[in-house]
Short mmCIF file of N, CA and C in Angstrom, two decimals:
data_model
loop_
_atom_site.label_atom_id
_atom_site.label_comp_id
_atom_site.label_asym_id
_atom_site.label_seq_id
_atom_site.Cartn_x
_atom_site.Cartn_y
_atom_site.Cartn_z
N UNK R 12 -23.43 33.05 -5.20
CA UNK R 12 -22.95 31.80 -4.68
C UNK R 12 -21.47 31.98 -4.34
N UNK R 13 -21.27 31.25 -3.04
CA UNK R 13 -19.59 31.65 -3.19
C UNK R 13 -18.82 30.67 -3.61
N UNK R 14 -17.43 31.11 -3.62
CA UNK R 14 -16.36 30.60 -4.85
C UNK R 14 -16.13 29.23 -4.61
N UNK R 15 -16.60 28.74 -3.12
CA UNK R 15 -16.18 27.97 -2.58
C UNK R 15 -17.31 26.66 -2.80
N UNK R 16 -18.85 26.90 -2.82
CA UNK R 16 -19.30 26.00 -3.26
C UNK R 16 -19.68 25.44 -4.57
N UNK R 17 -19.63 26.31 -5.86
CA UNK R 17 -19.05 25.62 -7.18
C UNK R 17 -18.77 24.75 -6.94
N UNK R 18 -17.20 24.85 -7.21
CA UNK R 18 -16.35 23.20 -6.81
C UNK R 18 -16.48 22.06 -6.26
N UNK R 19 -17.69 22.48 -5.21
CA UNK R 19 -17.80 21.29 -3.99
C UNK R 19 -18.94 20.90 -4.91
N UNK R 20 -19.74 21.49 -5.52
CA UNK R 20 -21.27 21.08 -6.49
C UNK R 20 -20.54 20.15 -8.11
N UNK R 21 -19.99 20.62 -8.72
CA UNK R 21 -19.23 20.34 -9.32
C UNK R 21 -18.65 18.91 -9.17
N UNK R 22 -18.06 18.64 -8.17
CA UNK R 22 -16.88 17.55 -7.57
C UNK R 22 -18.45 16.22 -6.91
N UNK R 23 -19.12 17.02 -6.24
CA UNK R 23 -20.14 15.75 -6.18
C UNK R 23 -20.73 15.47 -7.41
N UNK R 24 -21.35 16.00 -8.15
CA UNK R 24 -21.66 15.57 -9.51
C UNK R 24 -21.14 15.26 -10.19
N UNK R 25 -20.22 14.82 -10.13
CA UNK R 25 -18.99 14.27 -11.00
C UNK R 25 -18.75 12.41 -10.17
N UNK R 26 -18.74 12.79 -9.46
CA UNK R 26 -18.60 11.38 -8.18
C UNK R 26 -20.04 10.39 -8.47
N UNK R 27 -21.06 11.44 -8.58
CA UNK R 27 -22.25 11.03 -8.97
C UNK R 27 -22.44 10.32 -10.02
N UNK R 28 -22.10 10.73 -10.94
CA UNK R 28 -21.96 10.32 -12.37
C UNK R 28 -20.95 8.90 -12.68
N UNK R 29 -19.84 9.36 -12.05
CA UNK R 29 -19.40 7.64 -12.16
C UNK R 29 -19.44 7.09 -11.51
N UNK R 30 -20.19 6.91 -10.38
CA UNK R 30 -20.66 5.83 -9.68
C UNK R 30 -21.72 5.19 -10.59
N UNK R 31 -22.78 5.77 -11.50
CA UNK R 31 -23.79 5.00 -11.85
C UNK R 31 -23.26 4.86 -13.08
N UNK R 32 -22.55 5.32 -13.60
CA UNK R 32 -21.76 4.46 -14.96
C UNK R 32 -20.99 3.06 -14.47
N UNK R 33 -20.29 3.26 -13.42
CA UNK R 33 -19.53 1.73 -13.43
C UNK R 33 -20.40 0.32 -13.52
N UNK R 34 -20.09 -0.62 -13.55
CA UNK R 34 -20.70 -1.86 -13.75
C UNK R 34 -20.56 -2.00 -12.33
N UNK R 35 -22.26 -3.28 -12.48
CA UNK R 35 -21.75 -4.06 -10.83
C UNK R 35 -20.72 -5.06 -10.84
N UNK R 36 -19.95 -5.22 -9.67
CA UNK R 36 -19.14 -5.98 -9.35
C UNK R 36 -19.50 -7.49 -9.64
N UNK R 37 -18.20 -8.08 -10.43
CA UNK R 37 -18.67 -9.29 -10.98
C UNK R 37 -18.42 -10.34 -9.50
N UNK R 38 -19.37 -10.98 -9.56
CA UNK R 38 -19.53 -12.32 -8.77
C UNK R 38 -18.20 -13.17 -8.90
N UNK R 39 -17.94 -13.57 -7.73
CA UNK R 39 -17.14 -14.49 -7.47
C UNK R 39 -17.06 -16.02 -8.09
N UNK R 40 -16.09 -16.61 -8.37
CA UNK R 40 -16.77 -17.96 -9.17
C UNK R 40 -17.26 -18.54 -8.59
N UNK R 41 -17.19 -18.81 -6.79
CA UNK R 41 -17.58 -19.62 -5.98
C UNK R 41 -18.99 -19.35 -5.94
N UNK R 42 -19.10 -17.83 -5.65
CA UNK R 42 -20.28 -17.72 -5.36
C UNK R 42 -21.61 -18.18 -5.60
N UNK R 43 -22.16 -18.43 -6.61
CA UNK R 43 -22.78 -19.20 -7.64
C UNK R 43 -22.78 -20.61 -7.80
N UNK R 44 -21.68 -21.08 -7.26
CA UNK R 44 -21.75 -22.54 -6.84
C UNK R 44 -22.33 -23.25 -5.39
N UNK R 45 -22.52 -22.41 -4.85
CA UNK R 45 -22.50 -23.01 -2.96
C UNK R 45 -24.75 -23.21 -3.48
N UNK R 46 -24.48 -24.42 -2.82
CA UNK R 46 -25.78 -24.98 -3.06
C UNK R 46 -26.15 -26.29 -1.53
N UNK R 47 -26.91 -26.08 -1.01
CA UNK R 47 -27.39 -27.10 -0.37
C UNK R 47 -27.69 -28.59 -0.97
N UNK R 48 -27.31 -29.36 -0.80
CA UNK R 48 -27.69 -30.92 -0.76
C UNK R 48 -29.29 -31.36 -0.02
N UNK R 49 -30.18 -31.21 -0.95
CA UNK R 49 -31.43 -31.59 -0.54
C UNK R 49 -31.83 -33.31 -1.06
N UNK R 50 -32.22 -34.22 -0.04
CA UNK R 50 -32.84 -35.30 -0.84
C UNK R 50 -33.79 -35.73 -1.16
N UNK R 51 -34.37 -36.39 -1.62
CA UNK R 51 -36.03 -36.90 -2.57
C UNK R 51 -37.00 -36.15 -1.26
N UNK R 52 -38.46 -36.09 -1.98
CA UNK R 52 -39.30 -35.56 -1.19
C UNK R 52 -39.59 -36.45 -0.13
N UNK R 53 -40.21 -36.57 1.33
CA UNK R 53 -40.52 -37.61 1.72
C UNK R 53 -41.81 -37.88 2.31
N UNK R 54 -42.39 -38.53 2.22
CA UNK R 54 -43.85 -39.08 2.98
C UNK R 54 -43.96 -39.80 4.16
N UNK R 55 -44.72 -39.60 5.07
CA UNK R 55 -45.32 -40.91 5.87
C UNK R 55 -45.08 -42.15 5.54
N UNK R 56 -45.46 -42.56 4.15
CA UNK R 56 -45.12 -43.90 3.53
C UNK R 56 -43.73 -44.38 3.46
N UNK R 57 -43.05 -43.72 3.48
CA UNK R 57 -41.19 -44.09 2.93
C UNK R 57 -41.28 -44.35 4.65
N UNK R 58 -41.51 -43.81 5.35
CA UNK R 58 -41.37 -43.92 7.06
C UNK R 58 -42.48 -45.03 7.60
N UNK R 59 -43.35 -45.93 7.08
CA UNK R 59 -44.35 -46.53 7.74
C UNK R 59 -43.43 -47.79 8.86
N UNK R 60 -44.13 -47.35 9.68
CA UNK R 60 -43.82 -48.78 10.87
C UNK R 60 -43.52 -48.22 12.06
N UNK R 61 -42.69 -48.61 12.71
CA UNK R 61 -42.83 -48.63 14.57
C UNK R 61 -41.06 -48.22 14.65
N UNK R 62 -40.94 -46.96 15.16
CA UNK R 62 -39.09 -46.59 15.27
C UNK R 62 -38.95 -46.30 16.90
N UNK R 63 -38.52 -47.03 17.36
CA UNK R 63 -37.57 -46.55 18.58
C UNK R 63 -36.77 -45.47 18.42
N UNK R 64 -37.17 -44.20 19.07
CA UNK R 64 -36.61 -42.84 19.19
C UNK R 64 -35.73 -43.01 20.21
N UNK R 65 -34.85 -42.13 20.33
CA UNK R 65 -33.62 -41.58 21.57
C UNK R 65 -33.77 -39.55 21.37
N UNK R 66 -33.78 -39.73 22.25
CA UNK R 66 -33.77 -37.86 22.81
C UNK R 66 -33.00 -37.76 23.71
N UNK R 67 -31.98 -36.56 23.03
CA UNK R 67 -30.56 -36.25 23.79
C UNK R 67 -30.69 -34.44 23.91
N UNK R 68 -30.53 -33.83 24.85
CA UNK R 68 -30.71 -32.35 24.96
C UNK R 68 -29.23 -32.26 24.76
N UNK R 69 -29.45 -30.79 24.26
CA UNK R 69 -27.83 -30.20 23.56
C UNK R 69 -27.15 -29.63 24.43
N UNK R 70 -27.72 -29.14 25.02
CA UNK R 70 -26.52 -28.49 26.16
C UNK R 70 -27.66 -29.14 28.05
N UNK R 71 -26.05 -28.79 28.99
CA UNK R 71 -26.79 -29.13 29.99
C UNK R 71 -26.87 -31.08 30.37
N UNK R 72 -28.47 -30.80 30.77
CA UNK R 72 -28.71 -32.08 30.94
C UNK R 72 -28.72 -33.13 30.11
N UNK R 73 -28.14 -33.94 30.41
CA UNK R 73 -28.06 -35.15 29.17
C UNK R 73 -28.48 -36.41 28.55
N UNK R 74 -29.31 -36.52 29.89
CA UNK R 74 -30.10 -37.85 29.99
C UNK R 74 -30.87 -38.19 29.03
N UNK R 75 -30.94 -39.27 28.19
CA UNK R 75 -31.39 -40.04 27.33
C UNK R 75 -32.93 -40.22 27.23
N UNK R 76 -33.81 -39.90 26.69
CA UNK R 76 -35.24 -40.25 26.41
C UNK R 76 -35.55 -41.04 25.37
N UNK R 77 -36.07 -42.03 26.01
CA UNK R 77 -36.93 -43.21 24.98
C UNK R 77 -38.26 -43.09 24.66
N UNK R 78 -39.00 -43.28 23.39
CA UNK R 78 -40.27 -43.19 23.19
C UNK R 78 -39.94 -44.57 21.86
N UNK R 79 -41.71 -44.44 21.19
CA UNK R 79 -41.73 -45.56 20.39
C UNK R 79 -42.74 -44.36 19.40
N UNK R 80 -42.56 -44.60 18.58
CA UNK R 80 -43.20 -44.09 17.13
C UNK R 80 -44.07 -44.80 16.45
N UNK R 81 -45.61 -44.60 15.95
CA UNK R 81 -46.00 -45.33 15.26
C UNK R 81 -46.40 -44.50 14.04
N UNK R 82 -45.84 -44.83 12.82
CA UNK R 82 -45.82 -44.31 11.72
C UNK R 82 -46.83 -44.52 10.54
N UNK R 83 -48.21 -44.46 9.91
CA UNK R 83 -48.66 -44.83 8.62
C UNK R 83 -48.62 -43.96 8.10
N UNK R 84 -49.02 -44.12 6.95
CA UNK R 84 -49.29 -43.41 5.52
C UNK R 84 -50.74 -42.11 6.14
N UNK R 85 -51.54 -42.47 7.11
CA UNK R 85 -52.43 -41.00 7.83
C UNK R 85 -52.00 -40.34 8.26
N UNK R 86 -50.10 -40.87 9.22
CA UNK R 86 -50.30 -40.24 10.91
C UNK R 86 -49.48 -40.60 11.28
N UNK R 87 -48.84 -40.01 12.20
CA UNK R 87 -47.80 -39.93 13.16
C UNK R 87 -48.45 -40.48 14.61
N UNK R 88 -48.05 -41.37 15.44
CA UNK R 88 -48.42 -41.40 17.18
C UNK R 88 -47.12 -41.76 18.01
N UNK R 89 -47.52 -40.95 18.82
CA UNK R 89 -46.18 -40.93 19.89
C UNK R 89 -46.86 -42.10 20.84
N UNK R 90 -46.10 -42.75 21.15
CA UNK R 90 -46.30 -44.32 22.10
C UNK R 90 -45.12 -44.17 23.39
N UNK R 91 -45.99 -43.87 24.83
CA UNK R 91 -45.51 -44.14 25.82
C UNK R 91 -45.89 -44.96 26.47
N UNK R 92 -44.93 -45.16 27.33
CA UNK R 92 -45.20 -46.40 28.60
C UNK R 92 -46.54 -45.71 29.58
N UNK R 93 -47.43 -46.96 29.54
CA UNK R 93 -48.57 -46.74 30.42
C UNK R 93 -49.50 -45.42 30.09
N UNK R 94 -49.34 -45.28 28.80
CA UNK R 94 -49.65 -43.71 28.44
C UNK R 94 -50.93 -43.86 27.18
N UNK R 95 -52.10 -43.41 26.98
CA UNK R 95 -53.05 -43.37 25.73
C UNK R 95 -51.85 -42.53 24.88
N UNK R 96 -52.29 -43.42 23.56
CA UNK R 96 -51.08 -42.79 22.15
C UNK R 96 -51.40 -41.33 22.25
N UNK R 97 -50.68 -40.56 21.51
CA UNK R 97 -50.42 -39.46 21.37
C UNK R 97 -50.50 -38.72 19.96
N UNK R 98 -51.67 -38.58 19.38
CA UNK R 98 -51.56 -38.06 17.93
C UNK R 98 -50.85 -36.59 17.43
N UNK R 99 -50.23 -36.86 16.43
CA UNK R 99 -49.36 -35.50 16.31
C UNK R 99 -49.96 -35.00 15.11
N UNK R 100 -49.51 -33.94 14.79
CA UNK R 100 -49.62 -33.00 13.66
C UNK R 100 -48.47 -33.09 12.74
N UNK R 101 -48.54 -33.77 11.71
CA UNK R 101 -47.66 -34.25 10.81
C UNK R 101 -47.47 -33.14 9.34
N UNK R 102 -46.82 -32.97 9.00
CA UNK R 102 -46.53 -32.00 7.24
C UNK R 102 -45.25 -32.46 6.60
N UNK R 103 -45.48 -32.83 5.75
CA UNK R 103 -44.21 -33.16 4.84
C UNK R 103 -43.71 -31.77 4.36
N UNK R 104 -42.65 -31.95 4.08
CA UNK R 104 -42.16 -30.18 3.62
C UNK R 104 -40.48 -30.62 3.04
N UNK R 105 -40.62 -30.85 1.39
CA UNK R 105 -39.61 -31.45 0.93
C UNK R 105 -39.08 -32.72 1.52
N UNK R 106 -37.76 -33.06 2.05
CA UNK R 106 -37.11 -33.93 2.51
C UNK R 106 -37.48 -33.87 3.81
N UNK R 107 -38.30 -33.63 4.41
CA UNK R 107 -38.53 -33.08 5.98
C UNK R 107 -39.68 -33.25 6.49
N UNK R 108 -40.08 -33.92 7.52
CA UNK R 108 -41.21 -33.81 8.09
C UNK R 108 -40.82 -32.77 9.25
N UNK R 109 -42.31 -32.27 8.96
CA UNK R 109 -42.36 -31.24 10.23
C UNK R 109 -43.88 -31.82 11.31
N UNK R 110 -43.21 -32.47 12.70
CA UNK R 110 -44.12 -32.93 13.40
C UNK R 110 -44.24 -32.17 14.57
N UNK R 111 -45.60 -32.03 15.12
CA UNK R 111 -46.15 -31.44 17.13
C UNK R 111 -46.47 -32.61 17.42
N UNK R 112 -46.08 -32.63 18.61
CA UNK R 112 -46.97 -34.02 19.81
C UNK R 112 -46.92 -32.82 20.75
N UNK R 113 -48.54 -33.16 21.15
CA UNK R 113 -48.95 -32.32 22.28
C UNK R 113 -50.25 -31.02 22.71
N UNK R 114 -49.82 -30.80 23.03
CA UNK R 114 -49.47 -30.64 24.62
C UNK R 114 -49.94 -32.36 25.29
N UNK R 115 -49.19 -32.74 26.12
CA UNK R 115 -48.95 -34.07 27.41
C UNK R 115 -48.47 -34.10 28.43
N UNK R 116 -48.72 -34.96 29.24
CA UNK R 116 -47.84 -34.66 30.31
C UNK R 116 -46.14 -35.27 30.15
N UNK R 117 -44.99 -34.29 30.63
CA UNK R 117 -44.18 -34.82 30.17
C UNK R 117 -43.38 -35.99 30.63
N UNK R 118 -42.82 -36.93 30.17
CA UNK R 118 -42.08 -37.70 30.94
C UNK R 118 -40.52 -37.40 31.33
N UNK R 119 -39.91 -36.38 30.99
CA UNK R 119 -39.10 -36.23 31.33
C UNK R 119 -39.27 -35.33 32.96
N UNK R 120 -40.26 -34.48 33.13
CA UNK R 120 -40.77 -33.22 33.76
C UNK R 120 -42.13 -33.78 33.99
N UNK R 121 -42.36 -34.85 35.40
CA UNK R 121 -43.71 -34.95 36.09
C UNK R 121 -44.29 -34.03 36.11
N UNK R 122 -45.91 -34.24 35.94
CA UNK R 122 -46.37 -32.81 36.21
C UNK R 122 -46.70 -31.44 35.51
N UNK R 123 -45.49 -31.37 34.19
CA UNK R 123 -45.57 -30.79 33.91
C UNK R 123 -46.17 -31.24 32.37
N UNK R 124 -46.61 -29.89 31.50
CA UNK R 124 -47.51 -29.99 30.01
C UNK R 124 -46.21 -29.72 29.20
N UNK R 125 -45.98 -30.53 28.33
CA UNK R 125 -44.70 -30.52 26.74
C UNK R 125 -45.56 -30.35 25.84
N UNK R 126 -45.27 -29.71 24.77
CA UNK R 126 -45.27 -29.71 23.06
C UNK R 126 -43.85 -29.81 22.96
N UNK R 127 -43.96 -30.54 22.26
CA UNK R 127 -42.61 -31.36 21.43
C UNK R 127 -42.71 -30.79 19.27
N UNK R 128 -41.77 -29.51 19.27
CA UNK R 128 -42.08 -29.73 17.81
C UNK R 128 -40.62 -30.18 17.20
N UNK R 129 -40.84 -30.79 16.35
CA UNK R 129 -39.97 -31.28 15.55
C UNK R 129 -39.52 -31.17 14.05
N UNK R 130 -38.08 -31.71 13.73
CA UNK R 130 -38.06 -31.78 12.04
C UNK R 130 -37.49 -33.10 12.35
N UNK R 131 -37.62 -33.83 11.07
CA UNK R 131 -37.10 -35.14 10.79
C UNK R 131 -36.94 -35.55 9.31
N UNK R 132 -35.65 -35.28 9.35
CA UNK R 132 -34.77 -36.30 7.95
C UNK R 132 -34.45 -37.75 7.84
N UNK R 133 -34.61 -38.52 6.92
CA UNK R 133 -34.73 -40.08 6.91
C UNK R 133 -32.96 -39.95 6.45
N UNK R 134 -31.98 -40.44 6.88
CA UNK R 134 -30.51 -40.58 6.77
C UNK R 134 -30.63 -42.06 6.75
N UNK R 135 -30.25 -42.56 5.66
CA UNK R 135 -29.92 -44.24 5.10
C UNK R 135 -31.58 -45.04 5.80
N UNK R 136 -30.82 -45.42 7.11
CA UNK R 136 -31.98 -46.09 8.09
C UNK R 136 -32.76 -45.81 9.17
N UNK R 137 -31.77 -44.78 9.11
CA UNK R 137 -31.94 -43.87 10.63
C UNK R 137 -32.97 -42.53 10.28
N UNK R 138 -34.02 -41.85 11.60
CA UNK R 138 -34.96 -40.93 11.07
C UNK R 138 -33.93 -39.91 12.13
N UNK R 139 -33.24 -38.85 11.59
CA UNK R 139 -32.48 -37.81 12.40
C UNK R 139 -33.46 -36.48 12.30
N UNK R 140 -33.47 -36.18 13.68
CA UNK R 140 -34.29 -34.88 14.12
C UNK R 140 -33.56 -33.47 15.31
N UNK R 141 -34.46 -32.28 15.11
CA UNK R 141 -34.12 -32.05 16.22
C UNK R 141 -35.54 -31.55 16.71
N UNK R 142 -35.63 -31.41 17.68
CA UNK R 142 -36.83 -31.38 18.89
C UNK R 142 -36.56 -30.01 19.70
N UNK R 143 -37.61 -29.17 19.48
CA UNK R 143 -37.87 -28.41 20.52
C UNK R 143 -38.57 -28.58 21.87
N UNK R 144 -39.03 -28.82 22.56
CA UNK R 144 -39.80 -28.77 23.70
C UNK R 144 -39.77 -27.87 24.91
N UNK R 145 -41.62 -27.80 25.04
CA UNK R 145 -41.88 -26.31 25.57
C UNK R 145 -42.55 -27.18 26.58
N UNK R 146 -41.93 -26.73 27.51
CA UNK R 146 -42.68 -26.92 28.63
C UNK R 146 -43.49 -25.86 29.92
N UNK R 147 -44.75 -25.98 29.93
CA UNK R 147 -45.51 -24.83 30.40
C UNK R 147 -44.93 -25.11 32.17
N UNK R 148 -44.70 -23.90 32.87
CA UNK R 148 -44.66 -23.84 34.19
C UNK R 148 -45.25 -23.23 35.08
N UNK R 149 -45.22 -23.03 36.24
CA UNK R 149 -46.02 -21.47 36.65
C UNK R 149 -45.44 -20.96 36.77
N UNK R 150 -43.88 -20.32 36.31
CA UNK R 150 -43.88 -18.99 35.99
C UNK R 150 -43.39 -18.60 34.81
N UNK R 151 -43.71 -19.64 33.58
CA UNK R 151 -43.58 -19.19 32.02
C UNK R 151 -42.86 -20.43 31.75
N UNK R 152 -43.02 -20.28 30.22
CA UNK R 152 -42.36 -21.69 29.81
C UNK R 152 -40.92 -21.28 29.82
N UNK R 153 -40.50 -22.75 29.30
CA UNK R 153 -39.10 -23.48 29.57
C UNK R 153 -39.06 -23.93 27.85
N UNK R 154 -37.75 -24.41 27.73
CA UNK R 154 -37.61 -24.81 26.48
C UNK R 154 -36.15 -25.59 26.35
N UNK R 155 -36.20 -26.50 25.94
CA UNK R 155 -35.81 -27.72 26.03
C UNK R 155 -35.37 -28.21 24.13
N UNK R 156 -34.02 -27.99 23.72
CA UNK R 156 -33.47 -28.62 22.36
C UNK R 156 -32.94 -29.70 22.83
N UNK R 157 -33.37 -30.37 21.97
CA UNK R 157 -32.72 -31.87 21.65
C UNK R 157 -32.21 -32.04 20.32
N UNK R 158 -31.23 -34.07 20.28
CA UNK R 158 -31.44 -34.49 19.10
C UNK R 158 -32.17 -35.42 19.06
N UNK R 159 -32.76 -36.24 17.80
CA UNK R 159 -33.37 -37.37 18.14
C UNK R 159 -32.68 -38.28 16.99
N UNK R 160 -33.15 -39.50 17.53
CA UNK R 160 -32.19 -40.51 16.58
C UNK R 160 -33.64 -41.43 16.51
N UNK R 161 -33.59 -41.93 15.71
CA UNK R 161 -35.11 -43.04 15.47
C UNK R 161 -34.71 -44.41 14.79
N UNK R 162 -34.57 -46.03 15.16
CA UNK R 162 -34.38 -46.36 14.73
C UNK R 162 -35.76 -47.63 14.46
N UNK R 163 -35.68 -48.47 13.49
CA UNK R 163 -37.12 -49.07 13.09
C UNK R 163 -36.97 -50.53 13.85
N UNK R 164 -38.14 -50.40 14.75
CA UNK R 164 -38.06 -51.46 15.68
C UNK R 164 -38.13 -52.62 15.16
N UNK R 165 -37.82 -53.81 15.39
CA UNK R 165 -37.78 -54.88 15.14
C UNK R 165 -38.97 -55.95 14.72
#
């Protein structure tokens, strides 16, 4: 062996060795504290009745979309003008509903087929969401973020 790699065998095994002796690095105090703010679980039921929605896209176009919500303890239905209701696919998931309406024709986009998926948090009075929407074209879909604001109709 030559003289030269000893030392170098030597010097890594040594590097080796106290690396797996040291302790892991202690955690930060913060670290261990940072926690999300989650609130009560929620149901269909805490949401039952009729909410006037608003749909606002995030970037881009900005124009305002109105729909009407009909909410029970079964089911979610999307309510348009001049339109048969719209049954969605509803899941509670902690503080969160996770809703689809669709495929429809869209009202923002004549003509064209939407799925609308969604999340929705109940904030005081207000149901706050955000909205994906896919809209099929002929030459591939489109996709469309929003916010939504829901308030309980009168």
């Amino acid at each position: 062996m030559p003289k030269t790699t000893l030392p170098i065998f030597v010097l890594a095994g040594g590097l080796l060795l106290t690396s797996c002796e040291s302790e892991p690095p202690a955690e930060s105090p913060g670290a261990a504290a940072v926690a999300v703010a989650v609130g009560p679980p929620l149901s269909l039921a805490d949401i039952e009745g009729t909410w006037n929605m608003r749909y606002v896209p995030v970037t881009g176009d900005t124009v305002v979309t109105t729909s009407q919500v009909q909410v029970t303890p079964e089911g979610w239905t999307l309510l348009l003008p001049e339109r048969d209701p719209i049954l969605a696919e509803v899941t509670a998931s902690g503080d969160s509903l996770i809703v689809v309406e669709g495929p429809y024709e869209s009202i923002r986009r004549a003509g064209t087929s939407v799925t609308m998926n969604s999340v929705y948090r109940l904030e005081g009075d207000r149901l706050l969401g955000v909205v994906s929407a896919r809209y099929v074209t002929g030459g591939g879909d489109t996709l469309l973020v929003m916010l939504s604001e829901g308030t309980r109709a009168p």
